[in-house]
Short mmCIF file of C-alpha atoms in Angstrom, two decimals:
data_model
loop_
_atom_site.label_atom_id
_atom_site.label_comp_id
_atom_site.label_asym_id
_atom_site.label_seq_id
_atom_site.Cartn_x
_atom_site.Cartn_y
_atom_site.Cartn_z
CA MET W 1290 81.84 156.35 281.09
CA ARG W 1291 83.75 153.12 281.57
CA ILE W 1292 83.09 151.08 278.41
CA LEU W 1293 84.03 147.45 277.84
CA VAL W 1294 84.43 146.39 274.21
CA LEU W 1295 84.39 142.63 273.77
CA GLY W 1296 86.66 142.72 270.74
CA GLY W 1297 88.36 145.95 269.77
CA THR W 1298 91.24 144.86 267.58
CA VAL W 1299 89.61 144.35 264.16
CA PHE W 1300 87.34 146.47 261.93
CA LEU W 1301 84.06 147.27 263.76
CA GLY W 1302 85.33 146.46 267.25
CA ARG W 1303 88.44 148.57 266.69
CA ALA W 1304 86.33 151.43 265.28
CA VAL W 1305 84.02 151.27 268.31
CA ALA W 1306 86.98 151.50 270.67
CA ALA W 1307 88.42 154.43 268.71
CA HIS W 1308 85.14 156.35 268.76
CA ALA W 1309 84.62 155.70 272.45
CA LEU W 1310 88.09 157.03 273.19
CA ALA W 1311 87.48 160.09 271.02
CA ALA W 1312 84.30 160.76 273.01
CA GLY W 1313 86.36 160.84 276.20
CA HIS W 1314 85.44 157.45 277.64
CA ASP W 1315 87.63 155.00 279.53
CA VAL W 1316 87.88 151.98 277.21
CA THR W 1317 88.84 148.39 277.97
CA CYS W 1318 89.03 145.84 275.14
CA VAL W 1319 88.94 142.07 275.54
CA ALA W 1320 90.48 140.07 272.69
CA ARG W 1321 92.89 137.24 272.04
CA GLY W 1322 95.38 139.82 270.82
CA VAL W 1323 96.37 137.92 267.67
CA SER W 1324 94.46 139.90 265.01
CA GLY W 1325 95.75 143.40 265.68
CA GLY W 1326 96.21 146.03 268.32
CA VAL W 1327 93.71 148.21 270.12
CA PRO W 1328 93.63 151.97 269.46
CA ASP W 1329 96.08 154.07 271.43
CA GLY W 1330 94.61 154.90 274.81
CA ALA W 1331 92.57 151.71 275.21
CA ARG W 1332 93.47 149.00 277.70
CA LEU W 1333 93.77 145.50 276.24
CA VAL W 1334 92.89 142.48 278.35
CA THR W 1335 94.13 139.41 276.52
CA ALA W 1336 91.62 136.61 276.84
CA ASP W 1337 90.26 133.53 275.11
CA ARG W 1338 86.48 133.60 275.35
CA ASP W 1339 86.38 129.84 274.77
CA ALA W 1340 88.07 129.28 278.11
CA PRO W 1341 85.86 128.89 281.23
CA ASP W 1342 87.88 131.60 282.99
CA GLY W 1343 88.39 133.69 279.85
CA LEU W 1344 87.01 136.87 281.41
CA ALA W 1345 88.68 136.43 284.78
CA GLY W 1346 91.12 139.25 284.05
CA LEU W 1347 88.40 141.89 284.12
CA ASP W 1348 88.01 143.87 287.28
CA GLY W 1349 85.52 146.46 288.48
CA SER W 1350 82.24 147.53 286.92
CA PHE W 1351 81.33 149.07 283.57
CA ASP W 1352 78.77 151.60 282.45
CA ALA W 1353 78.32 149.74 279.18
CA VAL W 1354 79.41 146.59 277.37
CA ILE W 1355 79.58 146.53 273.56
CA ASP W 1356 79.81 143.02 272.14
CA VAL W 1357 80.20 141.78 268.56
CA ALA W 1358 80.21 138.03 269.33
CA ARG W 1359 78.67 135.52 266.96
CA ARG W 1360 78.90 132.43 269.17
CA PRO W 1361 76.07 132.05 271.71
CA SER W 1362 78.37 130.50 274.32
CA HIS W 1363 80.47 133.68 274.32
CA VAL W 1364 77.42 135.85 275.02
CA ARG W 1365 76.09 133.51 277.70
CA HIS W 1366 79.47 133.48 279.42
CA ALA W 1367 79.82 137.27 279.28
CA VAL W 1368 76.36 137.71 280.76
CA SER W 1369 77.04 135.25 283.57
CA VAL W 1370 80.28 137.04 284.51
CA LEU W 1371 79.26 140.65 283.97
CA ARG W 1372 75.49 140.76 284.52
CA ASP W 1373 75.80 142.55 287.86
CA ARG W 1374 78.84 144.62 286.87
CA ALA W 1375 77.56 146.31 283.70
CA ALA W 1376 74.71 148.81 283.61
CA HIS W 1377 73.92 148.55 279.91
CA TRP W 1378 74.65 146.30 276.93
CA VAL W 1379 74.93 146.97 273.21
CA TYR W 1380 75.00 143.84 271.08
CA VAL W 1381 75.91 143.84 267.40
CA SER W 1382 73.64 141.31 265.76
CA SER W 1383 72.84 140.95 262.04
CA CYS W 1384 70.04 141.39 259.52
CA SER W 1385 70.58 137.67 258.89
CA VAL W 1386 68.37 136.97 261.93
CA TYR W 1387 65.16 137.54 259.95
CA ALA W 1388 63.05 134.58 258.87
CA ASP W 1389 61.66 136.27 255.76
CA GLN W 1390 64.11 138.18 253.55
CA SER W 1391 61.66 138.68 250.67
CA ALA W 1392 59.58 141.61 251.92
CA PRO W 1393 60.96 145.15 251.34
CA GLY W 1394 60.29 147.79 253.95
CA GLU W 1395 60.18 145.60 257.06
CA ARG W 1396 61.13 147.15 260.40
CA ALA W 1397 63.32 145.58 263.08
CA ALA W 1398 60.61 145.76 265.75
CA ASP W 1399 58.04 143.93 263.61
CA ALA W 1400 59.97 141.30 261.67
CA ARG W 1401 59.81 137.59 262.48
CA LEU W 1402 63.10 135.97 263.53
CA LEU W 1403 64.64 132.64 262.68
CA ASP W 1404 64.58 129.95 265.33
CA PRO W 1405 67.64 130.29 267.59
CA LEU W 1406 70.52 127.88 267.30
CA PRO W 1407 69.94 124.93 269.65
CA LEU W 1408 71.65 125.16 273.02
CA GLU W 1409 73.91 122.20 272.29
CA THR W 1410 75.25 123.86 269.11
CA ASP W 1411 77.77 126.70 269.01
CA ASP W 1412 78.90 126.69 265.37
CA ALA W 1413 78.07 130.12 263.92
CA THR W 1414 79.35 129.56 260.39
CA GLY W 1415 77.47 129.15 257.10
CA PRO W 1416 73.72 128.53 257.49
CA ASN W 1417 74.10 128.60 261.29
CA TYR W 1418 75.11 132.27 261.29
CA GLY W 1419 71.61 133.78 261.44
CA PRO W 1420 70.27 131.30 264.04
CA ALA W 1421 73.45 131.81 266.10
CA LYS W 1422 72.90 135.56 266.17
CA VAL W 1423 69.28 134.98 267.25
CA ALA W 1424 70.55 132.75 270.06
CA CYS W 1425 73.02 135.48 271.07
CA GLU W 1426 70.24 138.07 271.21
CA LYS W 1427 68.07 135.75 273.28
CA ALA W 1428 70.87 134.94 275.70
CA LEU W 1429 71.52 138.62 276.29
CA VAL W 1430 67.90 139.69 276.72
CA ASP W 1431 67.08 136.69 278.92
CA GLY W 1432 70.18 137.39 281.01
CA VAL W 1433 70.03 141.14 281.59
CA GLY W 1434 66.51 142.17 280.58
CA ALA W 1435 65.17 143.91 277.48
CA ASP W 1436 65.43 147.34 279.10
CA ARG W 1437 69.22 147.00 279.46
CA ALA W 1438 69.98 145.70 275.97
CA MET W 1439 70.22 147.42 272.61
CA LEU W 1440 70.19 144.94 269.69
CA CYS W 1441 71.85 146.40 266.61
CA ARG W 1442 71.07 144.19 263.61
CA ALA W 1443 73.78 145.35 261.27
CA GLY W 1444 73.67 145.06 257.51
CA LEU W 1445 76.72 145.08 255.27
CA ILE W 1446 79.46 147.03 257.07
CA VAL W 1447 81.94 148.73 254.74
CA GLY W 1448 84.81 151.18 254.65
CA PRO W 1449 88.51 151.40 255.52
CA GLU W 1450 90.01 148.38 257.32
CA ASP W 1451 87.29 146.03 256.04
CA THR W 1452 88.48 142.44 256.38
CA THR W 1453 86.36 141.38 253.39
CA ASN W 1454 85.99 142.84 249.91
CA ARG W 1455 82.22 142.80 249.54
CA PHE W 1456 82.10 146.57 249.07
CA ASP W 1457 85.59 147.51 247.97
CA TYR W 1458 85.38 145.04 245.08
CA TRP W 1459 83.16 147.65 243.44
CA VAL W 1460 85.38 150.55 244.46
CA SER W 1461 88.39 148.84 242.89
CA ARG W 1462 86.45 147.73 239.85
CA LEU W 1463 85.12 151.19 239.04
CA ALA W 1464 88.56 152.67 239.64
CA ASP W 1465 90.08 150.25 237.13
CA GLY W 1466 87.77 151.44 234.35
CA GLY W 1467 86.72 149.65 231.17
CA GLU W 1468 83.40 147.91 230.61
CA ILE W 1469 81.94 146.85 233.96
CA LEU W 1470 79.47 144.02 234.49
CA ALA W 1471 76.69 145.45 236.67
CA PRO W 1472 74.47 142.69 238.09
CA GLY W 1473 70.69 142.82 238.14
CA SER W 1474 68.75 145.99 237.42
CA PRO W 1475 69.52 149.69 237.93
CA ASP W 1476 66.37 149.86 240.07
CA ASP W 1477 67.35 147.08 242.51
CA LEU W 1478 67.78 148.38 246.06
CA VAL W 1479 70.98 148.07 248.08
CA GLN W 1480 71.98 149.03 251.63
CA TRP W 1481 75.22 149.34 253.57
CA VAL W 1482 76.71 151.25 256.49
CA ASP W 1483 80.13 152.83 256.88
CA VAL W 1484 81.95 151.19 259.79
CA ARG W 1485 82.80 154.58 261.27
CA ASP W 1486 79.17 155.71 261.29
CA LEU W 1487 77.99 152.45 262.84
CA ALA W 1488 80.72 152.60 265.49
CA ALA W 1489 79.84 156.18 266.42
CA TRP W 1490 76.17 155.21 266.77
CA LEU W 1491 76.94 152.19 268.95
CA VAL W 1492 78.86 154.43 271.32
CA GLN W 1493 75.95 156.89 271.35
CA ALA W 1494 73.60 153.99 272.08
CA ALA W 1495 75.71 153.11 275.11
CA GLU W 1496 75.76 156.73 276.27
CA ARG W 1497 71.98 157.11 275.88
CA ARG W 1498 71.17 153.58 277.02
CA LEU W 1499 69.08 152.82 273.98
CA ALA W 1500 67.16 149.57 274.26
CA GLY W 1501 65.35 147.29 271.86
CA PRO W 1502 66.05 146.13 268.30
CA TYR W 1503 67.27 148.38 265.49
CA ASP W 1504 68.60 147.74 262.01
CA GLY W 1505 72.10 149.22 261.91
CA ILE W 1506 72.30 150.17 258.25
CA GLY W 1507 71.70 153.16 256.00
CA ALA W 1508 68.55 153.79 253.97
CA PRO W 1509 68.24 151.80 250.72
CA VAL W 1510 69.15 153.34 247.38
CA THR W 1511 68.96 152.00 243.85
CA ARG W 1512 71.89 150.09 242.45
CA ALA W 1513 72.26 152.81 239.81
CA ASP W 1514 72.63 155.44 242.55
CA PHE W 1515 75.04 153.15 244.38
CA PHE W 1516 77.38 153.02 241.40
CA ALA W 1517 76.93 156.75 240.85
CA GLY W 1518 77.93 157.48 244.45
CA ILE W 1519 81.08 155.40 244.20
CA ALA W 1520 81.95 157.00 240.86
CA ALA W 1521 81.55 160.49 242.35
CA GLY W 1522 83.78 159.62 245.28
CA ILE W 1523 86.66 158.26 243.20
CA GLY W 1524 86.29 160.62 240.22
CA VAL W 1525 85.39 158.25 237.38
CA THR W 1526 82.65 157.86 234.79
CA PRO W 1527 81.89 154.13 234.70
CA GLU W 1528 80.90 152.16 231.61
CA LEU W 1529 78.21 149.89 233.03
CA THR W 1530 76.63 146.96 231.23
CA TRP W 1531 73.59 145.68 233.11
CA VAL W 1532 73.34 141.89 233.10
CA ASP W 1533 70.20 140.23 234.44
CA GLN W 1534 70.17 137.65 237.20
CA ASP W 1535 68.90 134.77 235.05
CA PHE W 1536 71.93 135.06 232.77
CA LEU W 1537 74.33 135.24 235.73
CA ALA W 1538 72.71 132.23 237.40
CA ALA W 1539 72.90 130.23 234.17
CA GLU W 1540 76.59 131.11 233.91
CA GLY W 1541 77.25 129.89 237.46
CA VAL W 1542 77.99 133.29 239.00
CA GLU W 1543 77.17 133.21 242.70
CA PRO W 1544 75.42 136.05 244.57
CA TRP W 1545 76.75 138.01 247.55
CA MET W 1546 79.99 136.21 248.43
CA GLY W 1547 82.09 133.14 247.86
CA GLU W 1548 84.15 131.89 244.97
CA ARG W 1549 83.24 133.49 241.61
CA SER W 1550 80.55 135.74 243.04
CA LEU W 1551 79.37 139.32 242.69
CA PRO W 1552 78.94 141.16 245.98
CA MET W 1553 75.94 143.31 246.91
CA TRP W 1554 73.81 141.29 244.50
CA LEU W 1555 71.17 138.79 245.62
CA PRO W 1556 68.51 136.84 243.72
CA LEU W 1557 65.04 138.33 243.54
CA PRO W 1558 62.31 138.05 244.69
CA GLU W 1559 63.45 135.77 247.53
CA TYR W 1560 65.93 138.37 248.85
CA ALA W 1561 64.09 141.52 247.88
CA GLY W 1562 63.95 142.63 251.52
CA PHE W 1563 67.53 141.91 252.58
CA MET W 1564 68.87 145.26 251.34
CA ALA W 1565 65.60 147.18 251.46
CA ARG W 1566 64.80 147.46 255.14
CA ASP W 1567 62.95 150.37 256.76
CA VAL W 1568 65.60 151.97 258.96
CA SER W 1569 63.63 155.05 259.98
CA SER W 1570 63.79 154.08 263.66
CA ALA W 1571 67.60 153.81 263.57
CA LEU W 1572 67.93 157.15 261.80
CA ALA W 1573 65.57 158.75 264.31
CA ALA W 1574 67.69 157.26 267.11
CA GLY W 1575 70.86 158.93 265.88
CA LEU W 1576 72.44 156.76 263.17
CA SER W 1577 73.91 159.29 260.75
CA PRO W 1578 75.32 157.78 257.53
CA ARG W 1579 77.89 159.81 255.62
CA PRO W 1580 77.65 160.28 251.84
CA LEU W 1581 78.59 157.19 249.86
CA ALA W 1582 81.10 159.24 247.88
CA ASP W 1583 83.07 159.87 251.08
CA THR W 1584 83.12 156.18 251.97
CA ALA W 1585 84.24 155.24 248.45
CA ARG W 1586 87.01 157.88 248.42
CA ASP W 1587 88.35 156.84 251.82
CA THR W 1588 88.14 153.15 250.95
CA LEU W 1589 90.12 153.63 247.75
CA ALA W 1590 92.79 155.57 249.65
CA TRP W 1591 93.01 152.80 252.26
CA LEU W 1592 93.27 150.10 249.59
CA ALA W 1593 96.51 151.66 248.34
CA THR W 1594 98.30 150.50 251.49
CA ALA W 1595 95.93 147.80 252.80
CA PRO W 1596 97.38 144.44 253.79
CA GLU W 1597 96.69 141.53 251.50
CA ARG W 1598 93.39 139.82 252.33
CA LYS W 1599 91.74 136.62 251.25
CA PRO W 1600 88.94 137.75 248.89
CA TRP W 1601 85.45 136.93 250.05
CA ALA W 1602 83.78 137.83 246.75
CA GLY W 1603 84.38 138.91 243.18
CA ILE W 1604 85.23 137.66 239.72
CA THR W 1605 88.46 138.07 237.80
CA ARG W 1606 88.78 140.58 234.99
CA ALA W 1607 89.26 137.72 232.51
CA ASP W 1608 86.09 136.02 233.71
CA GLU W 1609 84.20 139.30 233.58
CA SER W 1610 85.33 139.92 229.99
CA ALA W 1611 84.21 136.43 228.97
CA LEU W 1612 80.83 136.89 230.63
CA LEU W 1613 80.31 140.25 228.94
CA ALA W 1614 81.26 138.83 225.55
CA HIS W 1615 78.77 136.00 226.01
CA TRP W 1616 76.11 138.48 227.10
CA HIS W 1617 76.63 140.66 224.05
CA ASP W 1618 76.59 137.63 221.74
CA ALA W 1619 73.31 136.49 223.28
CA HIS W 1620 71.78 139.94 222.88
CA GLY W 1621 72.86 140.78 219.38
CA GLY W 1622 75.92 142.78 220.39
CA SER W 1623 73.96 145.24 222.54
#
């Protein structure tokens, strides 16, 4: 197959290109070329998708396009240029498209979406991110037809080469040892997907011409099992102290990401469904998540030589120690 990856130099896009090459496909990547290189064997077309002629350097037709764009204008432009030159499309959307994040067990095909970002708006940051992804989905389906488009609504993507630290914060923290502040309850559900598993599935989706919406994420597990899986992968026995969400909120600790936050933790019940989605359709369609222990082990090994990144989430060890001391004081030293 001749596969076009709109991206291909960073994290998921790069992993998609690598898996497509490993599967024997001819791979072309379109990127600005400032964030990294494409895998060996891929062709890089340097382009700025903001420019009206940004895709002018592409020639010929493609069996599949795999796009990770977040800005609706980029998707609309790609569709206008490539609609008649690409047989199938795989679009990486997000679980942030859903209007109700409170209900566990929802399926991609049944869930209600947010309203799409208005046509005159193209900012996909902050609260616009979910509506922008909805607008991207709509632009693709309206442009090429539902039967030619697979919509992969990804959850938290983790693993080696992650540009954020929303998963590897916990890998590093457990590896460091000592008393660890574990947010919420051991029974809270969490979900994630290893970037390599998601990339392999996206390539399979292109090969099989899957269509329709899927949640691209592994099955939910309890937070206790999440920590146990990381611990098994990196060979530690963690000392966890479970701290409830009301205490963390009162202390000004933010959920998920941002300054002074704890990743993979969200307030309940309003986000009870965000990391508890029914992904049976994705698993039946070929998504095959590896054991968490393997992801944790490989992530820790990558961190040893990883380039310095701006942290997206986490608290300092000093802050954590102060929070734990306050928690113990408030609970009689327990």
